Amino acid sequence: MKVIEINQFGNVDVFYEGSKELPPLKAHQLLIKNYATAIDPYDVAYRQGLYGGADKLPTVLGSSTAGIVLAIGSEVTNFAVGDRIAASPHLRSYAERLTVLEKQAAIIPDNVTFVQAAAVALGYQTGYQAVTEELDFQKGQSILVHGGSGSVGFAAIQRAKEIGASQIYATASSKGKTFLQQYDPAIHVFDYHSEDFTQMTDKVDAIVDPIGGQTQEKSLQLLKAQGKLVTTKDLTAKAESAPFDSRAFYLNSGQTLADLLTDISAGSIVVKINQSDKFNLENLKKFHTIFQEGHPLGKLVLEF
């Protein structure tokens, strides 16, 4: 099968076309014919060498897939050949076919496209999980979401709004601020280039932090006494010792993805697609460059 992989870290020119054979299907795996994969921050950073992994080169990147089940392992019980599914594997989705674990996969509703499903499999799922599971966010609570116009942040904002947040605060770039205020003028958005979010007068019940570092530490002063902060980055020493419920998390869950896709199907969660194009070497390089240089609003998705 055709893949696009890397055998060294660096700029987009490290990508090249290759061919691989998949190993025999394991008991709890699904074999997927890939129909769409998104460009995710994790894969851009991995290609640059920011996550290590030199001992695993050559590597096929890509951490989101939407496609059709071609075969199932002997112990698979919840899926069948022909099902439309989405998943977030750890790498391997820049390929015509790939395997995913049953527990990572979710059925795609009929009115959700492969492009939409691939777009939300990683970042949106993370933001949705942060609010729903990690924060156990409740109606009437307030929330601050950093990186509000990114995939994690935008999903977190939408899920908090869906639950019934009393007030939503967010940080974003200037173009991200415009985007979020067009989505919902009630969101109080701070332009992180020119505004100091720590000047907000109210403290909040919950914070979603996909940024880390100083942003995470400054956020602690904005939490109520029983507030919670969740982050996709490492906790700083200050956050570790703070008298708040602060935690770092990352977990792919097929059930969480299924719940998210159900909300997308019902129209309560909006998927923002920036561009989609055909999966090939040229377009993969182009989309990685666009993401790295500009962090576009909305997802970049490649279709097979």
PDB file of C-alpha atoms in Angstrom:
ATOM      1  CA  MET A   1       0.000   0.000   0.000  1.00  0.00           C
ATOM      2  CA  LYS A   2       1.036   3.603  -0.563  1.00  0.00           C
ATOM      3  CA  VAL A   3       2.255   5.646   2.426  1.00  0.00           C
ATOM      4  CA  ILE A   4       3.984   8.953   3.014  1.00  0.00           C
ATOM      5  CA  GLU A   5       6.671   8.685   5.687  1.00  0.00           C
ATOM      6  CA  ILE A   6       9.838  10.234   7.085  1.00  0.00           C
ATOM      7  CA  ASN A   7      13.252   8.743   7.859  1.00  0.00           C
ATOM      8  CA  GLN A   8      14.642  11.876   9.521  1.00  0.00           C
ATOM      9  CA  PHE A   9      13.271  14.928  11.331  1.00  0.00           C
ATOM     10  CA  GLY A  10      13.168  18.374   9.774  1.00  0.00           C
ATOM     11  CA  ASN A  11      11.129  20.582   7.450  1.00  0.00           C
ATOM     12  CA  VAL A  12       8.440  19.324   5.073  1.00  0.00           C
ATOM     13  CA  ASP A  13      11.029  18.055   2.595  1.00  0.00           C
ATOM     14  CA  VAL A  14      11.676  15.045   4.841  1.00  0.00           C
ATOM     15  CA  PHE A  15       8.374  13.572   3.616  1.00  0.00           C
ATOM     16  CA  TYR A  16       8.617  10.997   0.831  1.00  0.00           C
ATOM     17  CA  GLU A  17       6.360   8.419  -0.791  1.00  0.00           C
ATOM     18  CA  GLY A  18       6.859   4.815   0.160  1.00  0.00           C
ATOM     19  CA  SER A  19       5.195   1.429   0.199  1.00  0.00           C
ATOM     20  CA  LYS A  20       4.479  -0.826   3.181  1.00  0.00           C
ATOM     21  CA  GLU A  21       2.731  -4.083   3.971  1.00  0.00           C
ATOM     22  CA  LEU A  22       0.631  -4.220   7.107  1.00  0.00           C
ATOM     23  CA  PRO A  23       1.316  -6.988   9.647  1.00  0.00           C
ATOM     24  CA  PRO A  24      -1.388  -9.597  10.334  1.00  0.00           C
ATOM     25  CA  LEU A  25      -4.470  -8.207  12.060  1.00  0.00           C
ATOM     26  CA  LYS A  26      -4.475  -8.647  15.837  1.00  0.00           C
ATOM     27  CA  ALA A  27      -7.467  -9.798  17.853  1.00  0.00           C
ATOM     28  CA  HIS A  28      -8.736  -6.363  18.915  1.00  0.00           C
ATOM     29  CA  GLN A  29      -7.836  -4.435  15.770  1.00  0.00           C
ATOM     30  CA  LEU A  30      -9.778  -3.091  12.796  1.00  0.00           C
ATOM     31  CA  LEU A  31      -8.319  -2.798   9.307  1.00  0.00           C
ATOM     32  CA  ILE A  32      -9.379   0.531   7.806  1.00  0.00           C
ATOM     33  CA  LYS A  33      -9.493   1.767   4.237  1.00  0.00           C
ATOM     34  CA  ASN A  34      -8.564   5.399   4.789  1.00  0.00           C
ATOM     35  CA  TYR A  35     -10.819   8.079   3.319  1.00  0.00           C
ATOM     36  CA  ALA A  36      -9.567  11.186   5.167  1.00  0.00           C
ATOM     37  CA  THR A  37      -6.850  12.337   7.548  1.00  0.00           C
ATOM     38  CA  ALA A  38      -6.321  15.752   9.148  1.00  0.00           C
ATOM     39  CA  ILE A  39      -3.191  17.783   9.814  1.00  0.00           C
ATOM     40  CA  ASP A  40      -2.802  17.833  13.580  1.00  0.00           C
ATOM     41  CA  PRO A  41      -0.340  19.841  15.713  1.00  0.00           C
ATOM     42  CA  TYR A  42       1.059  16.620  17.164  1.00  0.00           C
ATOM     43  CA  ASP A  43       2.194  15.388  13.761  1.00  0.00           C
ATOM     44  CA  VAL A  44       3.708  18.732  12.771  1.00  0.00           C
ATOM     45  CA  ALA A  45       5.723  18.749  15.994  1.00  0.00           C
ATOM     46  CA  TYR A  46       6.679  15.076  15.587  1.00  0.00           C
ATOM     47  CA  ARG A  47       7.984  15.727  12.071  1.00  0.00           C
ATOM     48  CA  GLN A  48      10.154  18.500  13.513  1.00  0.00           C
ATOM     49  CA  GLY A  49      11.607  16.074  16.074  1.00  0.00           C
ATOM     50  CA  LEU A  50      10.025  17.725  19.106  1.00  0.00           C
ATOM     51  CA  TYR A  51       8.725  14.421  20.496  1.00  0.00           C
ATOM     52  CA  GLY A  52      11.802  12.279  19.926  1.00  0.00           C
ATOM     53  CA  GLY A  53      11.238   8.893  18.339  1.00  0.00           C
ATOM     54  CA  ALA A  54      14.443   8.703  16.293  1.00  0.00           C
ATOM     55  CA  ASP A  55      14.693   5.011  17.208  1.00  0.00           C
ATOM     56  CA  LYS A  56      11.382   4.394  15.400  1.00  0.00           C
ATOM     57  CA  LEU A  57      12.364   5.919  12.038  1.00  0.00           C
ATOM     58  CA  PRO A  58      11.241   5.505   9.328  1.00  0.00           C
ATOM     59  CA  THR A  59       7.794   6.505  10.567  1.00  0.00           C
ATOM     60  CA  VAL A  60       4.414   7.091   8.947  1.00  0.00           C
ATOM     61  CA  LEU A  61       2.883  10.152  10.625  1.00  0.00           C
ATOM     62  CA  GLY A  62      -0.791  11.074  10.868  1.00  0.00           C
ATOM     63  CA  SER A  63      -2.998  10.787  13.958  1.00  0.00           C
ATOM     64  CA  SER A  64      -6.552  10.941  12.620  1.00  0.00           C
ATOM     65  CA  THR A  65      -8.450   8.669  10.290  1.00  0.00           C
ATOM     66  CA  ALA A  66     -11.946   8.323   8.884  1.00  0.00           C
ATOM     67  CA  GLY A  67     -12.736   5.408   6.617  1.00  0.00           C
ATOM     68  CA  ILE A  68     -14.405   2.053   6.105  1.00  0.00           C
ATOM     69  CA  VAL A  69     -13.725  -1.188   7.965  1.00  0.00           C
ATOM     70  CA  LEU A  70     -12.201  -3.797   5.648  1.00  0.00           C
ATOM     71  CA  ALA A  71     -11.600  -6.539   8.229  1.00  0.00           C
ATOM     72  CA  ILE A  72     -11.960  -7.144  11.967  1.00  0.00           C
ATOM     73  CA  GLY A  73      -9.860  -9.062  14.468  1.00  0.00           C
ATOM     74  CA  SER A  74     -11.100 -12.253  16.068  1.00  0.00           C
ATOM     75  CA  GLU A  75     -12.108 -10.568  19.341  1.00  0.00           C
ATOM     76  CA  VAL A  76     -13.803  -7.461  17.889  1.00  0.00           C
ATOM     77  CA  THR A  77     -17.457  -7.255  18.963  1.00  0.00           C
ATOM     78  CA  ASN A  78     -18.689  -3.701  18.287  1.00  0.00           C
ATOM     79  CA  PHE A  79     -17.818  -3.216  14.615  1.00  0.00           C
ATOM     80  CA  ALA A  80     -18.380  -5.025  11.332  1.00  0.00           C
ATOM     81  CA  VAL A  81     -16.917  -4.989   7.852  1.00  0.00           C
ATOM     82  CA  GLY A  82     -18.348  -2.021   5.956  1.00  0.00           C
ATOM     83  CA  ASP A  83     -18.825   0.243   8.953  1.00  0.00           C
ATOM     84  CA  ARG A  84     -17.873   3.903   8.541  1.00  0.00           C
ATOM     85  CA  ILE A  85     -15.548   4.681  11.444  1.00  0.00           C
ATOM     86  CA  ALA A  86     -13.251   7.398  12.786  1.00  0.00           C
ATOM     87  CA  ALA A  87     -10.325   7.039  15.177  1.00  0.00           C
ATOM     88  CA  SER A  88      -7.228   8.756  16.474  1.00  0.00           C
ATOM     89  CA  PRO A  89      -4.335   6.295  16.247  1.00  0.00           C
ATOM     90  CA  HIS A  90      -0.856   7.161  17.449  1.00  0.00           C
ATOM     91  CA  LEU A  91       0.636   8.053  14.042  1.00  0.00           C
ATOM     92  CA  ARG A  92       0.251   5.833  10.901  1.00  0.00           C
ATOM     93  CA  SER A  93      -2.665   7.575   9.142  1.00  0.00           C
ATOM     94  CA  TYR A  94      -0.723   9.052   6.194  1.00  0.00           C
ATOM     95  CA  ALA A  95      -1.461   5.768   4.448  1.00  0.00           C
ATOM     96  CA  GLU A  96      -4.080   4.173   2.231  1.00  0.00           C
ATOM     97  CA  ARG A  97      -4.825   1.578   4.911  1.00  0.00           C
ATOM     98  CA  LEU A  98      -4.079   1.261   8.597  1.00  0.00           C
ATOM     99  CA  THR A  99      -5.074  -0.668  11.692  1.00  0.00           C
ATOM    100  CA  VAL A 100      -6.668   0.847  14.796  1.00  0.00           C
ATOM    101  CA  LEU A 101      -7.698  -0.646  18.103  1.00  0.00           C
ATOM    102  CA  GLU A 102     -11.387  -1.323  18.590  1.00  0.00           C
ATOM    103  CA  LYS A 103     -11.400   0.862  21.724  1.00  0.00           C
ATOM    104  CA  GLN A 104     -10.132   3.852  19.681  1.00  0.00           C
ATOM    105  CA  ALA A 105     -12.851   3.678  17.030  1.00  0.00           C
ATOM    106  CA  ALA A 106     -16.311   5.214  16.729  1.00  0.00           C
ATOM    107  CA  ILE A 107     -19.095   4.849  14.179  1.00  0.00           C
ATOM    108  CA  ILE A 108     -19.559   7.905  11.948  1.00  0.00           C
ATOM    109  CA  PRO A 109     -23.241   8.962  11.772  1.00  0.00           C
ATOM    110  CA  ASP A 110     -24.764   8.963   8.285  1.00  0.00           C
ATOM    111  CA  ASN A 111     -25.003  12.766   8.075  1.00  0.00           C
ATOM    112  CA  VAL A 112     -21.361  13.346   9.105  1.00  0.00           C
ATOM    113  CA  THR A 113     -18.774  13.273   6.306  1.00  0.00           C
ATOM    114  CA  PHE A 114     -15.402  11.535   6.342  1.00  0.00           C
ATOM    115  CA  VAL A 115     -13.755  14.973   6.206  1.00  0.00           C
ATOM    116  CA  GLN A 116     -15.646  16.178   9.279  1.00  0.00           C
ATOM    117  CA  ALA A 117     -14.956  12.964  11.184  1.00  0.00           C
ATOM    118  CA  ALA A 118     -11.224  13.043  10.475  1.00  0.00           C
ATOM    119  CA  ALA A 119     -11.119  16.731  11.419  1.00  0.00           C
ATOM    120  CA  VAL A 120     -12.431  16.076  14.942  1.00  0.00           C
ATOM    121  CA  ALA A 121     -10.779  12.756  15.748  1.00  0.00           C
ATOM    122  CA  LEU A 122      -7.864  14.227  17.708  1.00  0.00           C
ATOM    123  CA  GLY A 123      -8.057  17.903  18.702  1.00  0.00           C
ATOM    124  CA  TYR A 124     -11.829  18.228  18.970  1.00  0.00           C
ATOM    125  CA  GLN A 125     -12.018  14.943  20.872  1.00  0.00           C
ATOM    126  CA  THR A 126      -9.404  16.244  23.321  1.00  0.00           C
ATOM    127  CA  GLY A 127     -11.287  19.488  24.004  1.00  0.00           C
ATOM    128  CA  TYR A 128     -14.601  17.667  24.315  1.00  0.00           C
ATOM    129  CA  GLN A 129     -13.066  15.193  26.759  1.00  0.00           C
ATOM    130  CA  ALA A 130     -11.461  17.976  28.796  1.00  0.00           C
ATOM    131  CA  VAL A 131     -14.811  19.594  29.522  1.00  0.00           C
ATOM    132  CA  THR A 132     -17.035  16.530  29.737  1.00  0.00           C
ATOM    133  CA  GLU A 133     -14.824  14.079  31.603  1.00  0.00           C
ATOM    134  CA  GLU A 134     -11.741  15.722  33.090  1.00  0.00           C
ATOM    135  CA  LEU A 135     -13.497  18.845  34.393  1.00  0.00           C
ATOM    136  CA  ASP A 136     -16.920  17.220  34.868  1.00  0.00           C
ATOM    137  CA  PHE A 137     -18.219  20.648  33.890  1.00  0.00           C
ATOM    138  CA  GLN A 138     -21.710  21.497  35.154  1.00  0.00           C
ATOM    139  CA  LYS A 139     -24.494  23.819  34.044  1.00  0.00           C
ATOM    140  CA  GLY A 140     -24.095  27.273  35.570  1.00  0.00           C
ATOM    141  CA  GLN A 141     -20.329  27.093  35.955  1.00  0.00           C
ATOM    142  CA  SER A 142     -17.859  29.487  34.300  1.00  0.00           C
ATOM    143  CA  ILE A 143     -14.828  28.563  32.217  1.00  0.00           C
ATOM    144  CA  LEU A 144     -11.652  30.023  30.709  1.00  0.00           C
ATOM    145  CA  VAL A 145     -10.372  28.307  27.552  1.00  0.00           C
ATOM    146  CA  HIS A 146      -6.923  29.115  26.222  1.00  0.00           C
ATOM    147  CA  GLY A 147      -6.310  28.850  22.487  1.00  0.00           C
ATOM    148  CA  GLY A 148     -10.033  29.185  21.984  1.00  0.00           C
ATOM    149  CA  SER A 149      -9.975  29.226  18.180  1.00  0.00           C
ATOM    150  CA  GLY A 150      -7.828  26.080  17.900  1.00  0.00           C
ATOM    151  CA  SER A 151      -9.296  22.592  17.623  1.00  0.00           C
ATOM    152  CA  VAL A 152      -8.988  21.752  21.333  1.00  0.00           C
ATOM    153  CA  GLY A 153     -10.182  25.161  22.468  1.00  0.00           C
ATOM    154  CA  PHE A 154     -13.083  25.536  20.046  1.00  0.00           C
ATOM    155  CA  ALA A 155     -14.427  22.099  20.940  1.00  0.00           C
ATOM    156  CA  ALA A 156     -14.082  22.890  24.653  1.00  0.00           C
ATOM    157  CA  ILE A 157     -15.948  26.171  24.217  1.00  0.00           C
ATOM    158  CA  GLN A 158     -18.757  24.525  22.293  1.00  0.00           C
ATOM    159  CA  ARG A 159     -19.117  21.691  24.807  1.00  0.00           C
ATOM    160  CA  ALA A 160     -19.197  24.135  27.735  1.00  0.00           C
ATOM    161  CA  LYS A 161     -21.835  26.195  25.949  1.00  0.00           C
ATOM    162  CA  GLU A 162     -23.848  23.047  25.203  1.00  0.00           C
ATOM    163  CA  ILE A 163     -23.791  22.067  28.892  1.00  0.00           C
ATOM    164  CA  GLY A 164     -24.952  25.543  29.930  1.00  0.00           C
ATOM    165  CA  ALA A 165     -21.944  27.610  31.017  1.00  0.00           C
ATOM    166  CA  SER A 166     -22.816  30.816  32.868  1.00  0.00           C
ATOM    167  CA  GLN A 167     -19.870  32.611  31.288  1.00  0.00           C
ATOM    168  CA  ILE A 168     -17.179  31.619  28.790  1.00  0.00           C
ATOM    169  CA  TYR A 169     -13.822  33.393  28.597  1.00  0.00           C
ATOM    170  CA  ALA A 170     -11.165  32.609  26.017  1.00  0.00           C
ATOM    171  CA  THR A 171      -7.769  33.686  24.742  1.00  0.00           C
ATOM    172  CA  ALA A 172      -6.964  33.755  21.026  1.00  0.00           C
ATOM    173  CA  SER A 173      -5.040  35.613  18.336  1.00  0.00           C
ATOM    174  CA  SER A 174      -6.630  38.690  16.790  1.00  0.00           C
ATOM    175  CA  LYS A 175      -8.109  36.671  13.914  1.00  0.00           C
ATOM    176  CA  GLY A 176      -9.152  33.991  16.401  1.00  0.00           C
ATOM    177  CA  LYS A 177     -10.895  36.609  18.519  1.00  0.00           C
ATOM    178  CA  THR A 178     -12.881  37.789  15.498  1.00  0.00           C
ATOM    179  CA  PHE A 179     -13.814  34.196  14.649  1.00  0.00           C
ATOM    180  CA  LEU A 180     -15.008  33.399  18.174  1.00  0.00           C
ATOM    181  CA  GLN A 181     -16.992  36.604  18.545  1.00  0.00           C
ATOM    182  CA  GLN A 182     -18.705  35.895  15.235  1.00  0.00           C
ATOM    183  CA  TYR A 183     -19.527  32.414  16.516  1.00  0.00           C
ATOM    184  CA  ASP A 184     -20.963  33.768  19.786  1.00  0.00           C
ATOM    185  CA  PRO A 185     -20.712  37.460  20.800  1.00  0.00           C
ATOM    186  CA  ALA A 186     -21.321  36.479  24.440  1.00  0.00           C
ATOM    187  CA  ILE A 187     -17.861  34.875  24.695  1.00  0.00           C
ATOM    188  CA  HIS A 188     -15.384  37.270  26.343  1.00  0.00           C
ATOM    189  CA  VAL A 189     -12.229  36.845  24.238  1.00  0.00           C
ATOM    190  CA  PHE A 190      -8.776  38.242  25.075  1.00  0.00           C
ATOM    191  CA  ASP A 191      -6.351  38.865  22.217  1.00  0.00           C
ATOM    192  CA  TYR A 192      -3.200  37.369  23.709  1.00  0.00           C
ATOM    193  CA  HIS A 193      -1.022  39.677  21.592  1.00  0.00           C
ATOM    194  CA  SER A 194      -2.437  42.877  23.067  1.00  0.00           C
ATOM    195  CA  GLU A 195      -4.620  42.038  26.085  1.00  0.00           C
ATOM    196  CA  ASP A 196      -3.817  40.551  29.490  1.00  0.00           C
ATOM    197  CA  PHE A 197      -6.306  37.833  30.373  1.00  0.00           C
ATOM    198  CA  THR A 198      -5.267  37.998  34.044  1.00  0.00           C
ATOM    199  CA  GLN A 199      -7.019  41.374  34.249  1.00  0.00           C
ATOM    200  CA  MET A 200     -10.440  39.719  34.033  1.00  0.00           C
ATOM    201  CA  THR A 201     -12.464  40.682  37.097  1.00  0.00           C
ATOM    202  CA  ASP A 202     -14.199  37.365  37.704  1.00  0.00           C
ATOM    203  CA  LYS A 203     -12.722  34.081  38.830  1.00  0.00           C
ATOM    204  CA  VAL A 204     -13.824  30.909  37.074  1.00  0.00           C
ATOM    205  CA  ASP A 205     -14.796  27.371  37.998  1.00  0.00           C
ATOM    206  CA  ALA A 206     -12.758  25.695  35.269  1.00  0.00           C
ATOM    207  CA  ILE A 207      -9.809  26.269  32.936  1.00  0.00           C
ATOM    208  CA  VAL A 208      -8.774  24.355  29.795  1.00  0.00           C
ATOM    209  CA  ASP A 209      -5.095  24.866  28.999  1.00  0.00           C
ATOM    210  CA  PRO A 210      -3.578  23.520  25.752  1.00  0.00           C
ATOM    211  CA  ILE A 211      -0.722  26.069  26.009  1.00  0.00           C
ATOM    212  CA  GLY A 212       1.191  25.307  29.225  1.00  0.00           C
ATOM    213  CA  GLY A 213       4.152  27.173  30.731  1.00  0.00           C
ATOM    214  CA  GLN A 214       3.592  30.731  31.907  1.00  0.00           C
ATOM    215  CA  THR A 215       0.040  30.758  30.563  1.00  0.00           C
ATOM    216  CA  GLN A 216      -0.760  27.835  32.836  1.00  0.00           C
ATOM    217  CA  GLU A 217       0.868  29.456  35.875  1.00  0.00           C
ATOM    218  CA  LYS A 218      -0.846  32.821  35.353  1.00  0.00           C
ATOM    219  CA  SER A 219      -4.179  31.038  35.022  1.00  0.00           C
ATOM    220  CA  LEU A 220      -4.031  29.662  38.558  1.00  0.00           C
ATOM    221  CA  GLN A 221      -4.811  33.077  40.062  1.00  0.00           C
ATOM    222  CA  LEU A 222      -8.122  33.090  38.175  1.00  0.00           C
ATOM    223  CA  LEU A 223      -9.497  29.868  39.648  1.00  0.00           C
ATOM    224  CA  LYS A 224     -12.144  29.837  42.351  1.00  0.00           C
ATOM    225  CA  ALA A 225     -11.241  28.058  45.576  1.00  0.00           C
ATOM    226  CA  GLN A 226     -12.731  24.754  44.382  1.00  0.00           C
ATOM    227  CA  GLY A 227     -11.818  25.328  40.727  1.00  0.00           C
ATOM    228  CA  LYS A 228     -10.246  22.851  38.323  1.00  0.00           C
ATOM    229  CA  LEU A 229      -7.563  23.232  35.665  1.00  0.00           C
ATOM    230  CA  VAL A 230      -6.854  20.611  33.023  1.00  0.00           C
ATOM    231  CA  THR A 231      -4.007  20.795  30.544  1.00  0.00           C
ATOM    232  CA  THR A 232      -2.716  18.846  27.562  1.00  0.00           C
ATOM    233  CA  LYS A 233       0.800  19.961  28.511  1.00  0.00           C
ATOM    234  CA  ASP A 234       2.952  19.037  31.496  1.00  0.00           C
ATOM    235  CA  LEU A 235       1.970  20.625  34.786  1.00  0.00           C
ATOM    236  CA  THR A 236       4.458  23.252  35.928  1.00  0.00           C
ATOM    237  CA  ALA A 237       5.941  22.959  39.415  1.00  0.00           C
ATOM    238  CA  LYS A 238       3.709  25.835  40.536  1.00  0.00           C
ATOM    239  CA  ALA A 239       0.604  24.096  39.232  1.00  0.00           C
ATOM    240  CA  GLU A 240       1.671  20.828  40.861  1.00  0.00           C
ATOM    241  CA  SER A 241       1.877  22.507  44.268  1.00  0.00           C
ATOM    242  CA  ALA A 242      -1.159  24.801  43.898  1.00  0.00           C
ATOM    243  CA  PRO A 243      -4.193  24.204  46.167  1.00  0.00           C
ATOM    244  CA  PHE A 244      -6.401  23.457  43.164  1.00  0.00           C
ATOM    245  CA  ASP A 245      -7.468  20.393  41.250  1.00  0.00           C
ATOM    246  CA  SER A 246      -4.881  20.585  38.445  1.00  0.00           C
ATOM    247  CA  ARG A 247      -4.140  17.691  36.136  1.00  0.00           C
ATOM    248  CA  ALA A 248      -2.582  16.834  32.802  1.00  0.00           C
ATOM    249  CA  PHE A 249      -4.330  14.334  30.560  1.00  0.00           C
ATOM    250  CA  TYR A 250      -4.291  12.667  27.174  1.00  0.00           C
ATOM    251  CA  LEU A 251      -6.374   9.639  26.378  1.00  0.00           C
ATOM    252  CA  ASN A 252      -8.007   8.490  23.170  1.00  0.00           C
ATOM    253  CA  SER A 253     -11.436   7.005  23.763  1.00  0.00           C
ATOM    254  CA  GLY A 254     -13.724   5.598  21.123  1.00  0.00           C
ATOM    255  CA  GLN A 255     -16.714   6.266  23.369  1.00  0.00           C
ATOM    256  CA  THR A 256     -15.787   9.938  23.782  1.00  0.00           C
ATOM    257  CA  LEU A 257     -15.339  10.245  20.028  1.00  0.00           C
ATOM    258  CA  ALA A 258     -18.705   8.546  19.480  1.00  0.00           C
ATOM    259  CA  ASP A 259     -20.412  11.050  21.805  1.00  0.00           C
ATOM    260  CA  LEU A 260     -18.731  13.933  19.988  1.00  0.00           C
ATOM    261  CA  LEU A 261     -19.784  12.619  16.573  1.00  0.00           C
ATOM    262  CA  THR A 262     -23.361  12.244  17.856  1.00  0.00           C
ATOM    263  CA  ASP A 263     -23.358  15.913  18.904  1.00  0.00           C
ATOM    264  CA  ILE A 264     -21.972  16.899  15.496  1.00  0.00           C
ATOM    265  CA  SER A 265     -24.699  14.866  13.812  1.00  0.00           C
ATOM    266  CA  ALA A 266     -27.324  16.673  15.921  1.00  0.00           C
ATOM    267  CA  GLY A 267     -25.853  20.083  15.055  1.00  0.00           C
ATOM    268  CA  SER A 268     -24.864  21.049  18.609  1.00  0.00           C
ATOM    269  CA  ILE A 269     -21.131  20.989  17.807  1.00  0.00           C
ATOM    270  CA  VAL A 270     -19.863  22.840  14.717  1.00  0.00           C
ATOM    271  CA  VAL A 271     -16.863  21.565  12.721  1.00  0.00           C
ATOM    272  CA  LYS A 272     -14.743  24.296  11.171  1.00  0.00           C
ATOM    273  CA  ILE A 273     -12.937  23.112   8.005  1.00  0.00           C
ATOM    274  CA  ASN A 274     -10.376  25.501   6.555  1.00  0.00           C
ATOM    275  CA  GLN A 275      -9.320  23.501   3.491  1.00  0.00           C
ATOM    276  CA  SER A 276      -9.536  19.977   2.133  1.00  0.00           C
ATOM    277  CA  ASP A 277      -7.610  18.508  -0.789  1.00  0.00           C
ATOM    278  CA  LYS A 278      -6.440  15.223  -2.288  1.00  0.00           C
ATOM    279  CA  PHE A 279      -3.968  13.131  -0.305  1.00  0.00           C
ATOM    280  CA  ASN A 280      -0.607  13.250  -2.046  1.00  0.00           C
ATOM    281  CA  LEU A 281       2.951  14.279  -1.247  1.00  0.00           C
ATOM    282  CA  GLU A 282       2.613  17.802  -2.620  1.00  0.00           C
ATOM    283  CA  ASN A 283      -0.553  18.591  -0.683  1.00  0.00           C
ATOM    284  CA  LEU A 284       0.742  17.053   2.535  1.00  0.00           C
ATOM    285  CA  LYS A 285       3.825  19.277   2.378  1.00  0.00           C
ATOM    286  CA  LYS A 286       1.632  22.269   1.537  1.00  0.00           C
ATOM    287  CA  PHE A 287      -0.741  21.704   4.445  1.00  0.00           C
ATOM    288  CA  HIS A 288       2.073  21.114   6.945  1.00  0.00           C
ATOM    289  CA  THR A 289       3.652  24.387   5.792  1.00  0.00           C
ATOM    290  CA  ILE A 290       0.372  26.290   6.082  1.00  0.00           C
ATOM    291  CA  PHE A 291      -0.181  24.964   9.591  1.00  0.00           C
ATOM    292  CA  GLN A 292       3.354  25.586  10.773  1.00  0.00           C
ATOM    293  CA  GLU A 293       3.514  29.146   9.431  1.00  0.00           C
ATOM    294  CA  GLY A 294       0.025  30.390  10.132  1.00  0.00           C
ATOM    295  CA  HIS A 295      -2.041  28.148  12.449  1.00  0.00           C
ATOM    296  CA  PRO A 296      -5.117  28.595  10.243  1.00  0.00           C
ATOM    297  CA  LEU A 297      -8.618  28.843  11.646  1.00  0.00           C
ATOM    298  CA  GLY A 298     -10.242  25.487  11.027  1.00  0.00           C
ATOM    299  CA  LYS A 299      -8.866  22.092  10.085  1.00  0.00           C
ATOM    300  CA  LEU A 300      -6.773  21.092   7.077  1.00  0.00           C
ATOM    301  CA  VAL A 301      -7.924  17.697   5.790  1.00  0.00           C
ATOM    302  CA  LEU A 302      -6.602  15.384   3.066  1.00  0.00           C
ATOM    303  CA  GLU A 303      -8.960  13.010   1.240  1.00  0.00           C
ATOM    304  CA  PHE A 304      -7.989   9.664  -0.305  1.00  0.00           C
TER     305      PHE A 304
END
